mmCIF file with all atom_site columns, C-alpha atoms in Angstrom:
data_model
loop_
_atom_site.group_PDB
_atom_site.id
_atom_site.type_symbol
_atom_site.label_atom_id
_atom_site.label_alt_id
_atom_site.label_comp_id
_atom_site.label_asym_id
_atom_site.label_entity_id
_atom_site.label_seq_id
_atom_site.pdbx_PDB_ins_code
_atom_site.Cartn_x
_atom_site.Cartn_y
_atom_site.Cartn_z
_atom_site.occupancy
_atom_site.B_iso_or_equiv
_atom_site.pdbx_formal_charge
_atom_site.auth_seq_id
_atom_site.auth_comp_id
_atom_site.auth_asym_id
_atom_site.auth_atom_id
_atom_site.pdbx_PDB_model_num
ATOM 1   C CA . UNK F 1 1   ? 169.401 -34.703 29.409 1.00 76.00 ? 1   UNK F CA 1
ATOM 2   C CA . UNK F 1 2   ? 168.617 -36.055 32.858 1.00 87.00 ? 2   UNK F CA 1
ATOM 3   C CA . UNK F 1 3   ? 168.020 -39.733 33.597 1.00 89.00 ? 3   UNK F CA 1
ATOM 4   C CA . UNK F 1 4   ? 164.270 -39.259 34.020 1.00 93.00 ? 4   UNK F CA 1
ATOM 5   C CA . UNK F 1 5   ? 163.885 -37.737 30.563 1.00 93.00 ? 5   UNK F CA 1
ATOM 6   C CA . UNK F 1 6   ? 166.175 -40.351 29.022 1.00 94.00 ? 6   UNK F CA 1
ATOM 7   C CA . UNK F 1 7   ? 164.129 -43.162 30.575 1.00 95.00 ? 7   UNK F CA 1
ATOM 8   C CA . UNK F 1 8   ? 160.917 -41.511 29.332 1.00 96.00 ? 8   UNK F CA 1
ATOM 9   C CA . UNK F 1 9   ? 162.284 -41.271 25.769 1.00 97.00 ? 9   UNK F CA 1
ATOM 10  C CA . UNK F 1 10  ? 163.381 -44.909 25.888 1.00 97.00 ? 10  UNK F CA 1
ATOM 11  C CA . UNK F 1 11  ? 159.959 -46.005 27.096 1.00 97.00 ? 11  UNK F CA 1
ATOM 12  C CA . UNK F 1 12  ? 158.130 -43.987 24.420 1.00 98.00 ? 12  UNK F CA 1
ATOM 13  C CA . UNK F 1 13  ? 160.332 -45.405 21.637 1.00 98.00 ? 13  UNK F CA 1
ATOM 14  C CA . UNK F 1 14  ? 159.879 -48.960 22.896 1.00 98.00 ? 14  UNK F CA 1
ATOM 15  C CA . UNK F 1 15  ? 156.105 -48.553 23.230 1.00 97.00 ? 15  UNK F CA 1
ATOM 16  C CA . UNK F 1 16  ? 155.658 -47.032 19.763 1.00 97.00 ? 16  UNK F CA 1
ATOM 17  C CA . UNK F 1 17  ? 157.818 -49.667 18.051 1.00 98.00 ? 17  UNK F CA 1
ATOM 18  C CA . UNK F 1 18  ? 156.132 -52.505 19.966 1.00 97.00 ? 18  UNK F CA 1
ATOM 19  C CA . UNK F 1 19  ? 152.696 -51.270 18.868 1.00 96.00 ? 19  UNK F CA 1
ATOM 20  C CA . UNK F 1 20  ? 153.784 -51.281 15.217 1.00 94.00 ? 20  UNK F CA 1
ATOM 21  C CA . UNK F 1 21  ? 155.390 -54.703 15.522 1.00 94.00 ? 21  UNK F CA 1
ATOM 22  C CA . UNK F 1 22  ? 152.242 -56.182 17.075 1.00 94.00 ? 22  UNK F CA 1
ATOM 23  C CA . UNK F 1 23  ? 150.249 -55.637 13.870 1.00 91.00 ? 23  UNK F CA 1
ATOM 24  C CA . UNK F 1 24  ? 150.106 -58.942 11.959 1.00 87.00 ? 24  UNK F CA 1
ATOM 25  C CA . UNK F 1 25  ? 150.726 -59.301 8.242  1.00 83.00 ? 25  UNK F CA 1
ATOM 26  C CA . UNK F 1 26  ? 147.671 -60.668 6.458  1.00 82.00 ? 26  UNK F CA 1
ATOM 27  C CA . UNK F 1 27  ? 149.242 -61.588 3.136  1.00 83.00 ? 27  UNK F CA 1
ATOM 28  C CA . UNK F 1 28  ? 152.490 -63.407 3.937  1.00 87.00 ? 28  UNK F CA 1
ATOM 29  C CA . UNK F 1 29  ? 154.343 -65.443 6.536  1.00 89.00 ? 29  UNK F CA 1
ATOM 30  C CA . UNK F 1 30  ? 156.183 -62.424 7.945  1.00 94.00 ? 30  UNK F CA 1
ATOM 31  C CA . UNK F 1 31  ? 156.889 -61.773 11.602 1.00 94.00 ? 31  UNK F CA 1
ATOM 32  C CA . UNK F 1 32  ? 157.778 -58.434 13.101 1.00 95.00 ? 32  UNK F CA 1
ATOM 33  C CA . UNK F 1 33  ? 160.199 -58.132 15.957 1.00 96.00 ? 33  UNK F CA 1
ATOM 34  C CA . UNK F 1 34  ? 161.728 -55.318 17.931 1.00 98.00 ? 34  UNK F CA 1
ATOM 35  C CA . UNK F 1 35  ? 165.304 -55.052 19.123 1.00 98.00 ? 35  UNK F CA 1
ATOM 36  C CA . UNK F 1 36  ? 166.003 -52.758 22.070 1.00 98.00 ? 36  UNK F CA 1
ATOM 37  C CA . UNK F 1 37  ? 169.584 -52.027 23.127 1.00 98.00 ? 37  UNK F CA 1
ATOM 38  C CA . UNK F 1 38  ? 169.343 -49.692 26.121 1.00 95.00 ? 38  UNK F CA 1
ATOM 39  C CA . UNK F 1 39  ? 173.100 -49.862 26.694 1.00 95.00 ? 39  UNK F CA 1
ATOM 40  C CA . UNK F 1 40  ? 173.865 -48.250 23.332 1.00 97.00 ? 40  UNK F CA 1
ATOM 41  C CA . UNK F 1 41  ? 170.402 -46.655 22.938 1.00 97.00 ? 41  UNK F CA 1
ATOM 42  C CA . UNK F 1 42  ? 169.573 -48.322 19.620 1.00 98.00 ? 42  UNK F CA 1
ATOM 43  C CA . UNK F 1 43  ? 166.051 -49.402 18.762 1.00 98.00 ? 43  UNK F CA 1
ATOM 44  C CA . UNK F 1 44  ? 164.949 -51.413 15.724 1.00 98.00 ? 44  UNK F CA 1
ATOM 45  C CA . UNK F 1 45  ? 161.744 -52.759 14.236 1.00 98.00 ? 45  UNK F CA 1
ATOM 46  C CA . UNK F 1 46  ? 162.532 -55.650 11.914 1.00 97.00 ? 46  UNK F CA 1
ATOM 47  C CA . UNK F 1 47  ? 160.490 -57.848 9.585  1.00 95.00 ? 47  UNK F CA 1
ATOM 48  C CA . UNK F 1 48  ? 161.457 -61.484 8.982  1.00 95.00 ? 48  UNK F CA 1
ATOM 49  C CA . UNK F 1 49  ? 159.872 -64.290 7.025  1.00 95.00 ? 49  UNK F CA 1
ATOM 50  C CA . UNK F 1 50  ? 158.732 -65.294 3.584  1.00 95.00 ? 50  UNK F CA 1
ATOM 51  C CA . UNK F 1 51  ? 156.525 -63.645 0.986  1.00 92.00 ? 51  UNK F CA 1
ATOM 52  C CA . UNK F 1 52  ? 155.904 -66.624 -1.260 1.00 91.00 ? 52  UNK F CA 1
ATOM 53  C CA . UNK F 1 53  ? 159.376 -67.696 -2.316 1.00 94.00 ? 53  UNK F CA 1
ATOM 54  C CA . UNK F 1 54  ? 160.981 -64.340 -1.537 1.00 94.00 ? 54  UNK F CA 1
ATOM 55  C CA . UNK F 1 55  ? 162.882 -63.994 1.747  1.00 96.00 ? 55  UNK F CA 1
ATOM 56  C CA . UNK F 1 56  ? 161.965 -60.939 3.799  1.00 95.00 ? 56  UNK F CA 1
ATOM 57  C CA . UNK F 1 57  ? 164.547 -59.633 6.237  1.00 97.00 ? 57  UNK F CA 1
ATOM 58  C CA . UNK F 1 58  ? 164.825 -55.943 6.798  1.00 96.00 ? 58  UNK F CA 1
ATOM 59  C CA . UNK F 1 59  ? 164.749 -53.015 9.125  1.00 97.00 ? 59  UNK F CA 1
ATOM 60  C CA . UNK F 1 60  ? 161.606 -50.893 8.939  1.00 97.00 ? 60  UNK F CA 1
ATOM 61  C CA . UNK F 1 61  ? 162.557 -48.411 11.660 1.00 98.00 ? 61  UNK F CA 1
ATOM 62  C CA . UNK F 1 62  ? 165.928 -47.634 13.256 1.00 98.00 ? 62  UNK F CA 1
ATOM 63  C CA . UNK F 1 63  ? 166.121 -45.078 16.062 1.00 98.00 ? 63  UNK F CA 1
ATOM 64  C CA . UNK F 1 64  ? 169.141 -43.993 18.110 1.00 98.00 ? 64  UNK F CA 1
ATOM 65  C CA . UNK F 1 65  ? 169.343 -41.748 21.154 1.00 98.00 ? 65  UNK F CA 1
ATOM 66  C CA . UNK F 1 66  ? 172.333 -39.472 20.597 1.00 97.00 ? 66  UNK F CA 1
ATOM 67  C CA . UNK F 1 67  ? 173.263 -36.511 22.805 1.00 95.00 ? 67  UNK F CA 1
ATOM 68  C CA . UNK F 1 68  ? 169.763 -36.199 24.231 1.00 93.00 ? 68  UNK F CA 1
ATOM 69  C CA . UNK F 1 69  ? 167.980 -36.305 20.881 1.00 97.00 ? 69  UNK F CA 1
ATOM 70  C CA . UNK F 1 70  ? 166.014 -39.001 19.120 1.00 98.00 ? 70  UNK F CA 1
ATOM 71  C CA . UNK F 1 71  ? 167.661 -39.738 15.767 1.00 98.00 ? 71  UNK F CA 1
ATOM 72  C CA . UNK F 1 72  ? 165.398 -41.495 13.288 1.00 98.00 ? 72  UNK F CA 1
ATOM 73  C CA . UNK F 1 73  ? 167.943 -43.246 11.063 1.00 98.00 ? 73  UNK F CA 1
ATOM 74  C CA . UNK F 1 74  ? 165.424 -45.233 9.005  1.00 98.00 ? 74  UNK F CA 1
ATOM 75  C CA . UNK F 1 75  ? 161.668 -44.786 8.737  1.00 98.00 ? 75  UNK F CA 1
ATOM 76  C CA . UNK F 1 76  ? 159.660 -47.258 6.706  1.00 95.00 ? 76  UNK F CA 1
ATOM 77  C CA . UNK F 1 77  ? 156.270 -46.257 8.117  1.00 95.00 ? 77  UNK F CA 1
ATOM 78  C CA . UNK F 1 78  ? 153.535 -44.726 6.035  1.00 92.00 ? 78  UNK F CA 1
ATOM 79  C CA . UNK F 1 79  ? 152.890 -41.565 8.079  1.00 93.00 ? 79  UNK F CA 1
ATOM 80  C CA . UNK F 1 80  ? 156.298 -41.221 9.674  1.00 96.00 ? 80  UNK F CA 1
ATOM 81  C CA . UNK F 1 81  ? 157.339 -42.430 13.109 1.00 98.00 ? 81  UNK F CA 1
ATOM 82  C CA . UNK F 1 82  ? 158.184 -38.855 14.143 1.00 98.00 ? 82  UNK F CA 1
ATOM 83  C CA . UNK F 1 83  ? 154.452 -38.057 14.243 1.00 97.00 ? 83  UNK F CA 1
ATOM 84  C CA . UNK F 1 84  ? 153.890 -40.963 16.650 1.00 97.00 ? 84  UNK F CA 1
ATOM 85  C CA . UNK F 1 85  ? 156.718 -39.751 18.875 1.00 98.00 ? 85  UNK F CA 1
ATOM 86  C CA . UNK F 1 86  ? 155.239 -36.245 18.877 1.00 97.00 ? 86  UNK F CA 1
ATOM 87  C CA . UNK F 1 87  ? 151.786 -37.569 19.846 1.00 96.00 ? 87  UNK F CA 1
ATOM 88  C CA . UNK F 1 88  ? 153.490 -39.370 22.730 1.00 96.00 ? 88  UNK F CA 1
ATOM 89  C CA . UNK F 1 89  ? 154.888 -36.074 24.021 1.00 95.00 ? 89  UNK F CA 1
ATOM 90  C CA . UNK F 1 90  ? 158.347 -35.831 22.453 1.00 97.00 ? 90  UNK F CA 1
ATOM 91  C CA . UNK F 1 91  ? 159.007 -32.249 21.316 1.00 97.00 ? 91  UNK F CA 1
ATOM 92  C CA . UNK F 1 92  ? 159.925 -31.715 17.665 1.00 97.00 ? 92  UNK F CA 1
ATOM 93  C CA . UNK F 1 93  ? 163.158 -30.018 18.696 1.00 96.00 ? 93  UNK F CA 1
ATOM 94  C CA . UNK F 1 94  ? 164.310 -33.323 20.219 1.00 97.00 ? 94  UNK F CA 1
ATOM 95  C CA . UNK F 1 95  ? 163.686 -35.375 17.053 1.00 98.00 ? 95  UNK F CA 1
ATOM 96  C CA . UNK F 1 96  ? 166.260 -35.486 14.245 1.00 98.00 ? 96  UNK F CA 1
ATOM 97  C CA . UNK F 1 97  ? 165.323 -36.968 10.882 1.00 98.00 ? 97  UNK F CA 1
ATOM 98  C CA . UNK F 1 98  ? 168.713 -38.606 10.383 1.00 98.00 ? 98  UNK F CA 1
ATOM 99  C CA . UNK F 1 99  ? 167.584 -40.216 7.116  1.00 97.00 ? 99  UNK F CA 1
ATOM 100 C CA . UNK F 1 100 ? 167.259 -36.749 5.577  1.00 97.00 ? 100 UNK F CA 1
ATOM 101 C CA . UNK F 1 101 ? 170.384 -35.044 4.203  1.00 97.00 ? 101 UNK F CA 1
ATOM 102 C CA . UNK F 1 102 ? 171.845 -32.457 6.614  1.00 96.00 ? 102 UNK F CA 1
ATOM 103 C CA . UNK F 1 103 ? 171.135 -29.601 4.196  1.00 96.00 ? 103 UNK F CA 1
ATOM 104 C CA . UNK F 1 104 ? 167.405 -30.544 4.098  1.00 96.00 ? 104 UNK F CA 1
ATOM 105 C CA . UNK F 1 105 ? 166.900 -30.916 7.875  1.00 96.00 ? 105 UNK F CA 1
ATOM 106 C CA . UNK F 1 106 ? 166.415 -27.179 8.584  1.00 95.00 ? 106 UNK F CA 1
ATOM 107 C CA . UNK F 1 107 ? 163.282 -27.268 6.410  1.00 96.00 ? 107 UNK F CA 1
ATOM 108 C CA . UNK F 1 108 ? 161.668 -30.343 8.028  1.00 95.00 ? 108 UNK F CA 1
ATOM 109 C CA . UNK F 1 109 ? 160.387 -28.640 11.177 1.00 96.00 ? 109 UNK F CA 1
ATOM 110 C CA . UNK F 1 110 ? 162.451 -31.011 13.328 1.00 97.00 ? 110 UNK F CA 1
ATOM 111 C CA . UNK F 1 111 ? 165.839 -30.651 14.995 1.00 97.00 ? 111 UNK F CA 1
ATOM 112 C CA . UNK F 1 112 ? 168.843 -30.373 12.708 1.00 93.00 ? 112 UNK F CA 1
ATOM 113 C CA . UNK F 1 113 ? 171.204 -32.274 15.046 1.00 87.00 ? 113 UNK F CA 1
#
């Protein structure tokens, strides 16, 4: 993967996650935040706060860039973050559903690794 494509993938991931994180929660005191580590190519969307007396702290989406492919390690979105990446121009063959078992990946329509 050349630097131009890598920078494009980084920008798409950051934009998509930032759009999700900008949506406010209407029912609880929960804040979304994004964590971008361009050095290690790790990208997270986290939720933090309180839902009544219950503490909320968790990762909704975790994406890594590994060997020129976008690895979705965790996907807590309703439709699937892969669809958003596709709409932004990332080819399916460059997206790995890392949260799916390796034996299932060939049947997902996305890259296997």
